[in-house]
C-alpha positions as semicolon CSV with decimal commas, in nm:
position;residue;x (nm);y (nm);z (nm)
1;M;-23,817;-0,882;4,710
2;A;-23,719;-0,763;5,054
3;G;-23,977;-0,883;5,305
4;Q;-24,103;-0,655;5,579
5;G;-24,211;-0,935;5,809
6;E;-24,239;-1,309;5,817
7;S;-24,454;-1,567;5,992
8;P;-24,269;-1,888;6,089
9;A;-24,386;-2,222;5,954
10;V;-24,610;-2,403;6,202
11;A;-24,780;-2,743;6,213
12;N;-25,157;-2,752;6,203
13;E;-25,381;-3,011;6,366
14;G;-25,338;-3,256;6,080
15;G;-24,961;-3,248;6,117
16;T;-24,896;-3,076;5,783
17;V;-24,678;-2,769;5,760
18;T;-24,830;-2,428;5,698
19;K;-24,607;-2,223;5,469
20;Q;-24,445;-1,900;5,574
21;I;-24,626;-1,576;5,496
22;R;-24,398;-1,283;5,423
23;Q;-24,520;-0,923;5,415
24;L;-24,401;-0,704;5,128
25;D;-24,465;-0,337;5,058
26;R;-24,445;-0,368;4,678
27;V;-24,404;-0,626;4,400
28;V;-24,346;-0,605;4,024
29;I;-24,453;-0,910;3,823
30;R;-24,411;-0,962;3,449
31;F;-24,600;-1,232;3,260
32;A;-24,427;-1,311;2,930
33;G;-24,486;-1,565;2,657
34;D;-24,578;-1,615;2,297
35;S;-24,845;-1,381;2,161
36;G;-25,082;-1,679;2,160
37;D;-25,021;-1,767;2,524
38;G;-25,277;-1,525;2,665
39;M;-25,035;-1,309;2,862
40;Q;-25,246;-0,994;2,827
41;L;-25,551;-1,177;2,961
42;T;-25,346;-1,331;3,242
43;G;-25,202;-0,995;3,344
44;D;-25,538;-0,825;3,323
45;R;-25,700;-1,085;3,548
46;F;-25,417;-1,067;3,803
47;T;-25,456;-0,688;3,801
48;S;-25,830;-0,716;3,859
49;E;-25,774;-0,953;4,152
50;T;-25,517;-0,714;4,296
51;A;-25,749;-0,415;4,260
52;Q;-26,006;-0,591;4,477
53;L;-25,757;-0,602;4,763
54;G;-25,713;-0,225;4,754
55;N;-25,349;-0,215;4,646
56;D;-25,232;0,077;4,438
57;I;-25,161;-0,053;4,088
58;S;-24,986;0,049;3,768
59;T;-24,957;-0,174;3,462
60;L;-24,760;-0,189;3,137
61;P;-24,889;-0,416;2,859
62;N;-24,631;-0,478;2,587
63;F;-24,720;-0,678;2,279
64;P;-24,607;-0,718;1,918
65;A;-24,771;-0,534;1,630
66;E;-24,818;-0,850;1,425
67;I;-25,147;-1,032;1,468
68;R;-24,957;-1,358;1,503
69;A;-24,579;-1,345;1,483
70;P;-24,401;-1,680;1,433
71;A;-24,454;-1,890;1,746
72;G;-24,161;-1,912;1,984
73;T;-23,963;-1,626;1,828
74;L;-23,838;-1,306;1,988
75;P;-24,061;-1,079;1,772
76;G;-24,363;-1,277;1,894
77;V;-24,306;-1,220;2,266
78;S;-24,594;-1,055;2,450
79;S;-24,570;-0,936;2,809
80;F;-24,777;-0,773;3,080
81;Q;-24,615;-0,604;3,379
82;V;-24,807;-0,516;3,695
83;H;-24,671;-0,315;3,988
84;F;-24,875;-0,322;4,309
85;A;-24,801;-0,180;4,651
86;D;-24,936;-0,078;4,990
87;Y;-24,858;0,288;4,914
88;D;-24,905;0,536;4,631
89;I;-24,703;0,436;4,324
90;L;-24,651;0,625;4,000
91;T;-24,510;0,374;3,747
92;P;-24,540;0,008;3,643
93;G;-24,197;-0,045;3,797
94;D;-23,850;-0,034;3,648
95;A;-23,763;-0,403;3,686
96;P;-23,967;-0,715;3,765
97;N;-23,922;-0,897;4,093
98;V;-24,087;-1,198;3,929
99;L;-24,079;-1,314;3,567
100;V;-24,316;-1,582;3,442
101;A;-24,156;-1,710;3,120
102;M;-24,373;-1,939;2,912
103;N;-24,097;-2,028;2,664
104;P;-23,727;-1,964;2,585
105;A;-23,811;-1,656;2,375
106;A;-23,992;-1,497;2,669
107;L;-23,694;-1,566;2,895
108;K;-23,437;-1,428;2,653
109;A;-23,641;-1,118;2,566
110;N;-23,689;-1,018;2,929
111;L;-23,387;-1,152;3,119
112;A;-23,186;-0,830;3,082
113;D;-23,455;-0,639;3,272
114;L;-23,435;-0,859;3,582
115;P;-23,232;-0,761;3,887
116;R;-23,012;-1,026;4,044
117;G;-23,203;-1,237;4,292
118;A;-23,533;-1,207;4,105
119;D;-23,766;-1,507;4,084
120;I;-23,806;-1,674;3,745
121;I;-24,090;-1,920;3,690
122;V;-24,023;-2,109;3,367
123;N;-24,244;-2,343;3,170
124;T;-23,997;-2,630;3,125
125;D;-24,216;-2,807;2,871
126;E;-24,133;-2,542;2,611
127;F;-23,755;-2,562;2,654
128;T;-23,711;-2,806;2,368
129;K;-23,414;-2,813;2,132
130;R;-23,627;-2,664;1,857
131;N;-23,755;-2,376;2,066
132;L;-23,409;-2,308;2,209
133;A;-23,261;-2,295;1,860
134;K;-23,527;-2,042;1,745
135;V;-23,386;-1,779;1,981
136;G;-23,017;-1,870;1,953
137;Y;-22,964;-2,077;2,267
138;Q;-22,695;-2,340;2,207
139;T;-22,774;-2,506;2,538
140;S;-23,066;-2,470;2,773
141;P;-23,016;-2,188;3,025
142;L;-23,192;-2,416;3,274
143;D;-22,900;-2,659;3,253
144;D;-22,599;-2,428;3,254
145;E;-22,492;-2,156;3,499
146;S;-22,633;-1,858;3,310
147;L;-22,924;-1,822;3,556
148;A;-22,714;-1,872;3,869
149;G;-22,788;-1,520;3,991
150;Y;-23,163;-1,576;3,998
151;V;-23,408;-1,791;4,190
152;V;-23,536;-2,027;3,922
153;H;-23,857;-2,226;3,966
154;P;-23,889;-2,489;3,690
155;V;-24,257;-2,578;3,646
156;A;-24,396;-2,808;3,375
157;L;-24,689;-2,574;3,313
158;T;-24,812;-2,728;2,989
159;S;-24,797;-3,096;3,084
160;M;-24,934;-3,032;3,434
161;T;-25,227;-2,841;3,285
162;V;-25,296;-3,117;3,033
163;G;-25,278;-3,373;3,312
164;A;-25,518;-3,174;3,530
165;L;-25,767;-3,162;3,244
166;A;-25,734;-3,524;3,133
167;S;-26,086;-3,608;3,250
168;F;-26,247;-3,302;3,088
169;A;-26,421;-3,302;2,751
170;V;-26,168;-3,075;2,581
171;S;-25,912;-3,135;2,311
172;K;-25,542;-3,151;2,392
173;K;-25,497;-2,818;2,210
174;D;-25,760;-2,648;2,425
175;A;-25,607;-2,805;2,736
176;E;-25,264;-2,669;2,644
177;R;-25,414;-2,323;2,589
178;S;-25,533;-2,326;2,949
179;K;-25,179;-2,317;3,084
180;N;-25,205;-1,942;3,133
181;M;-25,485;-2,007;3,385
182;F;-25,258;-2,256;3,565
183;A;-24,992;-1,984;3,584
184;L;-25,249;-1,732;3,703
185;G;-25,366;-1,970;3,974
186;L;-25,010;-2,025;4,093
187;L;-24,929;-1,652;4,108
188;S;-25,262;-1,578;4,274
189;W;-25,171;-1,827;4,546
190;M;-24,816;-1,689;4,581
191;Y;-24,941;-1,334;4,637
192;S;-25,260;-1,413;4,827
193;R;-25,489;-1,272;4,558
194;P;-25,867;-1,336;4,567
195;Y;-25,993;-1,535;4,271
196;E;-26,373;-1,533;4,280
197;S;-26,394;-1,256;4,018
198;T;-26,170;-1,455;3,783
199;L;-26,397;-1,757;3,809
200;R;-26,697;-1,535;3,730
201;F;-26,505;-1,385;3,438
202;L;-26,434;-1,730;3,293
203;E;-26,801;-1,820;3,321
204;R;-26,893;-1,509;3,120
205;K;-26,613;-1,540;2,865
206;F;-26,688;-1,902;2,773
207;A;-27,060;-1,897;2,845
208;S;-27,138;-2,056;2,507
209;R;-26,897;-2,345;2,574
210;P;-26,948;-2,487;2,924
211;E;-26,667;-2,739;2,871
212;L;-26,415;-2,454;2,837
213;V;-26,551;-2,287;3,151
214;A;-26,494;-2,609;3,346
215;A;-26,149;-2,663;3,193
216;N;-26,019;-2,312;3,262
217;V;-26,157;-2,311;3,616
218;A;-25,993;-2,648;3,678
219;A;-25,661;-2,524;3,537
220;F;-25,673;-2,217;3,759
221;K;-25,746;-2,428;4,068
222;A;-25,472;-2,674;3,972
223;G;-25,220;-2,389;3,965
224;W;-25,344;-2,265;4,304
225;N;-25,322;-2,612;4,455
226;F;-24,976;-2,666;4,308
227;G;-24,851;-2,359;4,491
228;E;-25,014;-2,481;4,810
229;T;-24,856;-2,828;4,798
230;T;-24,520;-2,803;4,620
231;E;-24,201;-2,767;4,822
232;D;-24,049;-2,538;4,558
233;F;-24,256;-2,243;4,681
234;A;-24,192;-2,236;5,054
235;V;-24,310;-1,880;5,111
236;R;-24,634;-1,705;5,036
237;Y;-24,646;-1,326;5,012
238;E;-24,892;-1,059;5,118
239;V;-24,911;-0,693;5,018
240;K;-25,147;-0,497;5,238
241;P;-25,403;-0,252;5,091
242;A;-25,279;0,098;5,019
243;K;-25,406;0,394;5,221
244;M;-25,623;0,570;4,968
245;K;-25,887;0,840;4,975
246;P;-26,224;0,690;5,078
247;G;-26,467;0,618;4,798
248;T;-26,554;0,371;4,527
249;Y;-26,269;0,268;4,300
250;R;-26,241;0,068;3,982
251;N;-25,940;-0,042;3,785
252;I;-25,938;0,144;3,454
253;T;-25,726;0,180;3,141
254;G;-25,659;0,515;2,981
255;N;-25,870;0,439;2,674
256;A;-26,164;0,331;2,889
257;A;-26,131;0,638;3,111
258;L;-26,115;0,868;2,810
259;S;-26,427;0,703;2,666
260;L;-26,619;0,751;2,988
261;G;-26,499;1,112;3,000
262;L;-26,657;1,171;2,659
263;V;-26,979;1,004;2,775
264;A;-26,981;1,230;3,081
265;A;-26,919;1,532;2,858
266;G;-27,227;1,443;2,659
267;V;-27,439;1,406;2,972
268;R;-27,311;1,727;3,131
269;S;-27,358;1,927;2,809
270;G;-27,693;1,774;2,720
271;L;-27,564;1,710;2,368
272;P;-27,545;1,390;2,167
273;V;-27,187;1,261;2,131
274;F;-27,093;1,158;1,779
275;L;-26,775;0,957;1,725
276;G;-26,644;0,923;1,373
277;A;-26,351;0,684;1,376
278;Y;-26,144;0,454;1,161
279;P;-25,979;0,162;1,347
280;I;-25,613;0,225;1,428
281;T;-25,378;0,100;1,696
282;P;-25,376;0,205;1,978
283;A;-25,697;0,414;1,963
284;S;-25,947;0,149;1,849
285;D;-26,054;0,058;2,203
286;I;-26,217;0,401;2,237
287;L;-26,445;0,317;1,945
288;H;-26,520;-0,022;2,099
289;E;-26,601;0,128;2,440
290;L;-26,812;0,419;2,317
291;S;-27,019;0,183;2,100
292;K;-27,153;0,031;2,425
293;H;-27,308;0,356;2,547
294;K;-27,593;0,428;2,307
295;R;-27,829;0,476;2,603
296;F;-27,637;0,794;2,689
297;G;-27,691;0,945;2,346
298;V;-27,359;0,827;2,199
299;L;-27,354;0,748;1,828
300;T;-27,048;0,574;1,683
301;V;-26,967;0,538;1,315
302;Q;-26,680;0,326;1,184
303;A;-26,596;0,520;0,869
304;E;-26,427;0,391;0,556
305;D;-26,112;0,597;0,621
306;E;-25,963;0,865;0,844
307;I;-26,077;1,155;0,628
308;A;-26,437;1,037;0,621
309;A;-26,426;0,985;1,000
310;V;-26,325;1,342;1,082
311;G;-26,557;1,482;0,814
312;A;-26,851;1,302;0,972
313;A;-26,752;1,427;1,318
314;L;-26,728;1,787;1,198
315;G;-27,063;1,753;1,022
316;A;-27,213;1,627;1,348
317;S;-27,080;1,934;1,529
318;Y;-27,236;2,157;1,263
319;G;-27,563;1,980;1,335
320;G;-27,547;2,046;1,709
321;S;-27,364;1,742;1,848
322;L;-27,033;1,710;2,027
323;G;-26,824;1,581;1,737
324;V;-26,529;1,356;1,826
325;T;-26,278;1,166;1,616
326;T;-26,012;0,925;1,744
327;T;-25,689;0,816;1,581
328;S;-25,312;0,796;1,614
329;G;-25,036;0,995;1,447
330;P;-25,080;0,869;1,088
331;G;-25,452;0,945;1,112
332;V;-25,395;1,299;1,239
333;A;-25,188;1,365;0,926
334;L;-25,481;1,255;0,710
335;K;-25,731;1,456;0,914
336;S;-25,530;1,779;0,907
337;E;-25,719;1,946;0,620
338;T;-26,055;1,889;0,788
339;I;-25,915;2,011;1,122
340;S;-25,817;2,331;0,941
341;L;-26,171;2,349;0,805
342;A;-26,302;2,323;1,161
343;V;-26,074;2,615;1,254
344;A;-26,223;2,824;0,972
345;L;-26,581;2,723;1,056
346;E;-26,512;2,782;1,427
347;L;-26,701;2,475;1,540
348;P;-26,630;2,245;1,836
349;L;-26,440;1,928;1,753
350;V;-26,240;1,692;1,978
351;I;-25,955;1,506;1,808
352;V;-25,805;1,227;2,020
353;D;-25,452;1,132;1,915
354;V;-25,329;0,822;2,098
355;Q;-24,965;0,859;2,004
356;R;-24,746;0,569;1,899
357;A;-24,392;0,529;1,773
358;G;-24,336;0,663;1,422
359;P;-24,267;0,790;1,164
360;S;-24,509;0,637;0,915
361;T;-24,638;0,304;1,048
362;G;-24,338;0,292;1,281
363;M;-24,397;0,062;1,577
364;P;-24,776;0,062;1,616
365;T;-24,790;-0,103;1,960
366;K;-24,509;0,102;2,119
367;T;-24,532;0,441;2,286
368;E;-24,392;0,782;2,194
369;Q;-24,466;1,155;2,246
370;A;-24,357;1,265;1,900
371;D;-24,685;1,420;1,777
372;L;-24,659;1,742;1,980
373;N;-24,518;1,947;1,693
374;M;-24,791;1,816;1,463
375;A;-25,061;1,899;1,719
376;L;-24,930;2,252;1,770
377;F;-24,829;2,340;1,414
378;G;-24,927;2,060;1,176
379;R;-25,186;2,237;0,958
380;H;-25,173;2,458;0,653
381;G;-25,210;2,830;0,710
382;E;-25,250;2,989;1,051
383;A;-25,478;2,730;1,208
384;P;-25,431;2,732;1,587
385;V;-25,612;2,479;1,804
386;A;-25,614;2,400;2,175
387;V;-25,396;2,106;2,287
388;I;-25,411;1,917;2,615
389;A;-25,249;1,595;2,738
390;P;-25,352;1,355;3,020
391;R;-25,081;1,244;3,260
392;S;-25,210;0,899;3,365
393;P;-25,477;0,641;3,276
394;S;-25,734;0,777;3,522
395;D;-25,653;1,136;3,425
396;C;-25,776;1,056;3,073
397;F;-26,131;1,089;3,208
398;F;-26,078;1,445;3,326
399;A;-25,871;1,540;3,022
400;A;-26,159;1,432;2,797
401;L;-26,399;1,649;2,998
402;E;-26,160;1,942;2,973
403;A;-26,119;1,895;2,597
404;A;-26,496;1,896;2,556
405;R;-26,531;2,205;2,777
406;I;-26,284;2,405;2,574
407;A;-26,424;2,287;2,240
408;L;-26,783;2,371;2,333
409;T;-26,712;2,701;2,509
410;Y;-26,467;2,845;2,257
411;R;-26,599;2,680;1,937
412;T;-26,263;2,534;1,846
413;P;-26,101;2,205;1,761
414;V;-25,912;2,057;2,057
415;I;-25,642;1,792;2,016
416;L;-25,616;1,553;2,311
417;L;-25,268;1,398;2,312
418;S;-25,282;1,062;2,486
419;D;-25,025;0,789;2,408
420;N;-24,995;0,412;2,408
421;Y;-24,846;0,406;2,760
422;V;-25,142;0,571;2,931
423;A;-25,400;0,433;2,685
424;N;-25,332;0,066;2,761
425;G;-25,190;0,106;3,111
426;S;-25,426;0,087;3,408
427;E;-25,457;0,214;3,764
428;P;-25,725;0,255;4,034
429;W;-25,973;0,533;3,959
430;L;-26,181;0,700;4,227
431;L;-26,527;0,742;4,079
432;P;-26,610;1,113;4,091
433;D;-26,928;1,266;4,223
434;V;-27,128;1,346;3,911
435;E;-27,245;1,679;4,052
436;S;-26,881;1,785;4,091
437;L;-26,821;1,757;3,717
438;P;-26,826;2,081;3,516
439;D;-27,151;2,213;3,373
440;L;-27,098;2,201;2,997
441;R;-27,441;2,316;2,881
442;V;-27,439;2,520;2,563
443;E;-27,672;2,799;2,452
444;F;-27,748;2,767;2,082
445;A;-27,843;3,071;1,879
446;T;-28,221;3,088;1,856
447;K;-28,293;3,431;1,709
448;P;-28,132;3,698;1,489
449;N;-27,851;3,892;1,657
450;G;-27,808;4,188;1,421
451;E;-27,885;4,543;1,529
452;D;-28,193;4,551;1,308
453;G;-28,341;4,252;1,489
454;T;-28,390;4,057;1,167
455;T;-28,035;3,976;1,053
456;F;-27,828;3,683;1,174
457;L;-27,453;3,750;1,195
458;P;-27,283;3,409;1,223
459;Y;-26,940;3,560;1,307
460;L;-27,054;3,816;1,565
461;R;-26,840;3,720;1,863
462;D;-26,893;3,683;2,233
463;P;-26,669;3,959;2,377
464;E;-26,549;3,732;2,659
465;T;-26,471;3,409;2,471
466;L;-26,440;3,543;2,113
467;A;-26,660;3,246;2,015
468;R;-26,915;3,289;1,740
469;P;-27,280;3,180;1,784
470;W;-27,360;2,813;1,725
471;A;-27,675;2,786;1,517
472;I;-27,832;2,447;1,447
473;P;-27,915;2,410;1,077
474;G;-28,285;2,459;1,008
475;T;-28,342;2,716;1,282
476;P;-28,580;2,970;1,122
477;G;-28,418;3,302;1,044
478;L;-28,062;3,183;1,116
479;E;-27,963;3,073;0,769
480;H;-27,594;3,136;0,707
481;R;-27,309;3,039;0,477
482;I;-27,036;2,793;0,579
483;G;-26,734;2,652;0,396
484;G;-26,359;2,669;0,377
485;L;-26,324;3,006;0,205
486;E;-26,235;3,300;0,425
487;K;-26,529;3,462;0,600
488;A;-26,605;3,829;0,639
489;D;-26,614;3,950;0,998
490;K;-26,963;3,928;1,146
491;T;-27,154;3,849;0,824
492;G;-26,969;3,532;0,731
493;D;-26,979;3,623;0,364
494;I;-26,693;3,506;0,142
495;S;-26,417;3,766;0,160
496;Y;-26,084;3,817;-0,015
497;D;-26,021;4,151;0,153
498;P;-25,661;4,162;0,286
499;A;-25,747;4,362;0,598
500;N;-26,036;4,130;0,682
501;H;-25,817;3,819;0,641
502;D;-25,553;3,969;0,870
503;F;-25,822;4,049;1,127
504;M;-25,978;3,700;1,113
505;V;-25,643;3,522;1,139
506;R;-25,543;3,729;1,442
507;T;-25,884;3,686;1,602
508;R;-25,875;3,309;1,566
509;A;-25,529;3,304;1,721
510;A;-25,639;3,532;2,005
511;R;-25,937;3,307;2,075
512;I;-25,696;3,022;2,155
513;E;-25,431;3,228;2,335
514;T;-25,684;3,391;2,568
515;I;-25,851;3,067;2,682
516;P;-25,810;3,077;3,061
517;V;-25,635;2,762;3,184
518;P;-25,519;2,684;3,540
519;D;-25,177;2,803;3,651
520;I;-24,911;2,536;3,651
521;E;-24,843;2,400;4,000
522;V;-24,493;2,329;4,125
523;E;-24,406;2,049;4,365
524;D;-24,108;2,178;4,563
525;P;-24,134;2,030;4,917
526;D;-23,827;2,206;5,058
527;G;-23,889;2,533;4,878
528;D;-23,520;2,577;4,798
529;A;-23,478;2,371;4,481
530;R;-23,261;2,519;4,207
531;V;-23,354;2,263;3,940
532;L;-23,703;2,222;3,794
533;V;-23,812;1,912;3,602
534;L;-24,084;2,003;3,352
535;G;-24,287;1,732;3,182
536;W;-24,605;1,679;2,987
537;G;-24,834;1,384;2,926
538;S;-24,737;1,033;3,031
539;T;-24,390;1,123;3,162
540;Y;-24,563;1,234;3,484
541;G;-24,521;0,898;3,658
542;P;-24,153;0,834;3,581
543;I;-24,061;1,197;3,655
544;G;-24,251;1,187;3,985
545;A;-24,089;0,859;4,089
546;A;-23,743;0,989;3,996
547;C;-23,795;1,311;4,193
548;R;-23,904;1,106;4,495
549;G;-23,584;0,904;4,469
550;V;-23,369;1,218;4,443
551;R;-23,535;1,369;4,751
552;Q;-23,489;1,048;4,947
553;R;-23,116;1,096;4,891
554;G;-23,137;1,433;5,062
555;L;-23,133;1,647;4,750
556;S;-23,382;1,923;4,659
557;I;-23,559;1,919;4,325
558;A;-23,883;2,068;4,193
559;Q;-24,133;1,916;3,953
560;A;-24,404;2,073;3,736
561;H;-24,624;1,911;3,474
562;L;-24,809;2,061;3,179
563;R;-25,160;1,950;3,092
564;H;-25,243;2,250;2,871
565;L;-24,994;2,280;2,586
566;A;-25,194;2,536;2,386
567;P;-25,252;2,775;2,536
568;M;-24,988;2,735;2,804
569;P;-25,050;2,848;3,163
570;A;-25,009;3,222;3,214
571;N;-24,759;3,174;3,499
572;L;-24,532;2,930;3,317
573;G;-24,272;3,188;3,218
574;E;-24,242;3,315;3,575
575;V;-24,207;2,959;3,706
576;L;-23,936;2,871;3,455
577;R;-23,733;3,182;3,537
578;S;-23,748;3,096;3,909
579;Y;-23,499;2,810;3,870
580;D;-23,135;2,796;3,773
581;K;-23,186;2,498;3,544
582;V;-23,488;2,339;3,378
583;V;-23,480;1,975;3,265
584;I;-23,742;1,849;3,017
585;P;-23,761;1,468;2,972
586;E;-23,959;1,364;2,665
587;M;-24,019;1,050;2,460
588;N;-23,919;1,238;2,144
589;L;-23,618;1,440;2,033
590;G;-23,703;1,751;2,233
591;Q;-24,024;1,896;2,092
592;L;-24,151;2,067;2,408
593;A;-23,797;2,183;2,485
594;H;-23,785;2,359;2,145
595;V;-24,112;2,538;2,221
596;I;-24,000;2,642;2,569
597;R;-23,667;2,776;2,441
598;A;-23,834;2,973;2,162
599;R;-24,121;3,115;2,365
600;Y;-23,962;3,180;2,704
601;L;-23,590;3,210;2,609
602;V;-23,504;2,952;2,875
603;D;-23,207;2,728;2,796
604;A;-23,385;2,408;2,894
605;I;-23,189;2,085;2,922
606;S;-23,353;1,828;2,698
607;Y;-23,337;1,460;2,799
608;N;-23,483;1,234;2,534
609;Q;-23,543;0,875;2,437
610;V;-23,737;0,716;2,152
611;R;-23,721;0,344;2,228
612;G;-24,094;0,281;2,217
613;L;-24,089;0,232;2,594
614;P;-24,158;0,470;2,884
615;F;-23,874;0,614;3,089
616;T;-23,763;0,418;3,391
617;A;-23,747;0,609;3,717
618;A;-23,390;0,489;3,774
619;E;-23,250;0,635;3,451
620;L;-23,422;0,968;3,514
621;E;-23,297;0,972;3,872
622;T;-22,938;0,924;3,753
623;T;-22,975;1,203;3,497
624;L;-23,123;1,444;3,752
625;E;-22,845;1,376;4,001
626;E;-22,589;1,462;3,733
627;V;-22,766;1,793;3,666
628;L;-22,780;1,871;4,039
629;K;-22,404;1,814;4,070
630;N;-22,341;2,089;3,817
631;V;-22,574;2,356;3,957
C-alpha cells in the first residue's frame, strides 16, 4: 500500500503518542476464514461502513458450495474481498493489500494471491498442530521464514475476544463466534471507517437476544481499542471519498438491484409482478428480496420445481401480469420447453438466469458465462427470444427494466443473463429519478379487432412491433384458443398448413430481429486504436480496468460492450470491421466469439478462462499488450 501522504506522530496533552495517519488512494482487503467464521457478514459490514464515507466500492464474495464443509479445511474456506478507492474503480481488485486469515486454511488458500509486502493479520489461536496438519503444514508458517516477504501481524483474535467478553452472560462458544466482530473493529480502526451503522445492525440482528447484542458490540469495540493501543499497528490509514455524481447512493448487490428493477417495472407498467421460482444458487436471493415487496403488487410463489415455476409465471402473463421466473443454468434447461411454449403463445415472460459454473451441478457458488449458447439457441424448433446481459451490480436494475420493456412491448420471452460475479458483488448505486424511468404501460385488447367488428383475431399483428394483441382471459367477446400447437395467422386456429408454419416461424424470428436496440458505443479516447476489445456481461469491469492500464502505458486500444445479445445492435458489424483486430474475453470457451465469427465473418481473437473466478485486470492487460505488439 503506497501512501500518498503521512502525518507525523505527535504527543497530545496527556503525553501519549498519536499514531501516524497515512493517506491512500485505494485499498483491497480480503477477509478469509472457515465458512462458520462469519466472513461474508464481516465483509458486508465493512463494505457498508465504507459506503457511508463515499468511497467507490467493488466487492467479491467467494464461498464454498457446501452448507458446512469440514472445519479448518481448504474446501471450507470462505472469503470476502472489498476494493475501495477515492476514484472510480471497476473491479474488486486483482490482489489484496491486506489479508485477514482466521486460520491456517485461510492463509494457505489465499497466500498465492498476495503481492510481496502485503499485510497479513493472522489469528494465532487457530495455528494449532491439528489445524496445521489439516492443510498440510509441517511447521507453522508463523515460525519459519515462509512469510518473510510479508508484513505479518499475529493477533490472538479468539482468546482476546473471549477475554473481552468474560464478564458477559454468553457461553464460551458464543464468545468465540464473536471474533469476527473483533476483526471488524480492528480493520475499521485501521482504515478510519465509521461504525455506528454496524452497532445498529447488531441491535437489529440479535434483537431477540440482548446478551448477544451486548457481546458483539463489546467484541467490536475491543477490536477497535486494540488497534488504538497496540504498538503492532503504528499507522492508521485514510481513503478520501471519491468524486461522484451528486445524488443519493446506496450500496447494492446485483441480485438486489435486479429485484428492485423488476419492482420498478411493475410500477411503471401498472401491472402486477408475478415471480414463479424454485430456490437455486445463486438466484435465490431474488426470490427472497421480491417477497418483501407485496405492497407494490409483487406476488412470489416458491414452486415445487423449476418446471412448475416457469409454468406458473407464463400462466400469470396469460392472465395479464408481468410473469417472471428466476434460476441458474440447470433450471433454464428444465424450463426450456415452457419457454418455447411462451414463444408460440407470444406472451411476455422474463427469465432471469444467474449463471454459475457448470456443466450439471458444476461449482454452484462460482461464476461463469457459459449459458450464452443455451440462451440464444437452447430450445427445440425455431424459438427465438431476446437476450440481454447486465454489466455490473447496479446495472442489473436497468437491465431488469429493459428486459421487462422488451417482453411487454414485443410479447416475447426475454432471457436476462446475469452471473454469480455481478449477482453477489456490490457497488454504489445512484438512486434514479423515478420519472426518468421508461413508461412501460400496456394497452390490453378490449374489443374485437376483425374487419366485421365482431371477430377477435388473436394473431393480428401490430405493424410496427409485430406483437399480437394481449387479451386478458374473461374479456367479453375476446375468447380465443391458446396452446402449443401451431397457430394460423390472424385467427389463431390450429394449423398444419406448411405455408402458414413457414410464415409464422419467419414472423416470430423477424419480431425479435427487428426490435430496435441502442447502437453499441465504442470507447476509443485517442481515436486511432487498431484493436477493439469486445465484451458482454460481467467482463465489463476487468476489460475496462485492463484497457485503462494499457492506455496508461501510452498505447491505444478501444473497448465496446454488448448489453443486447439478441438482437444485436444494428451498427455492430460496422464497428467490428473498423478495427484490424477484435479481442473477445469471455468466462467460457468462446461462445460470443463463435457467434461473431459466424454472423459478421470477423476473425475475432478469443481469450477464455473457466476457473469459476472473474478475470483479473492484470492478466487481461498482459494479453492485450501481446495482441498490440502483433498489429
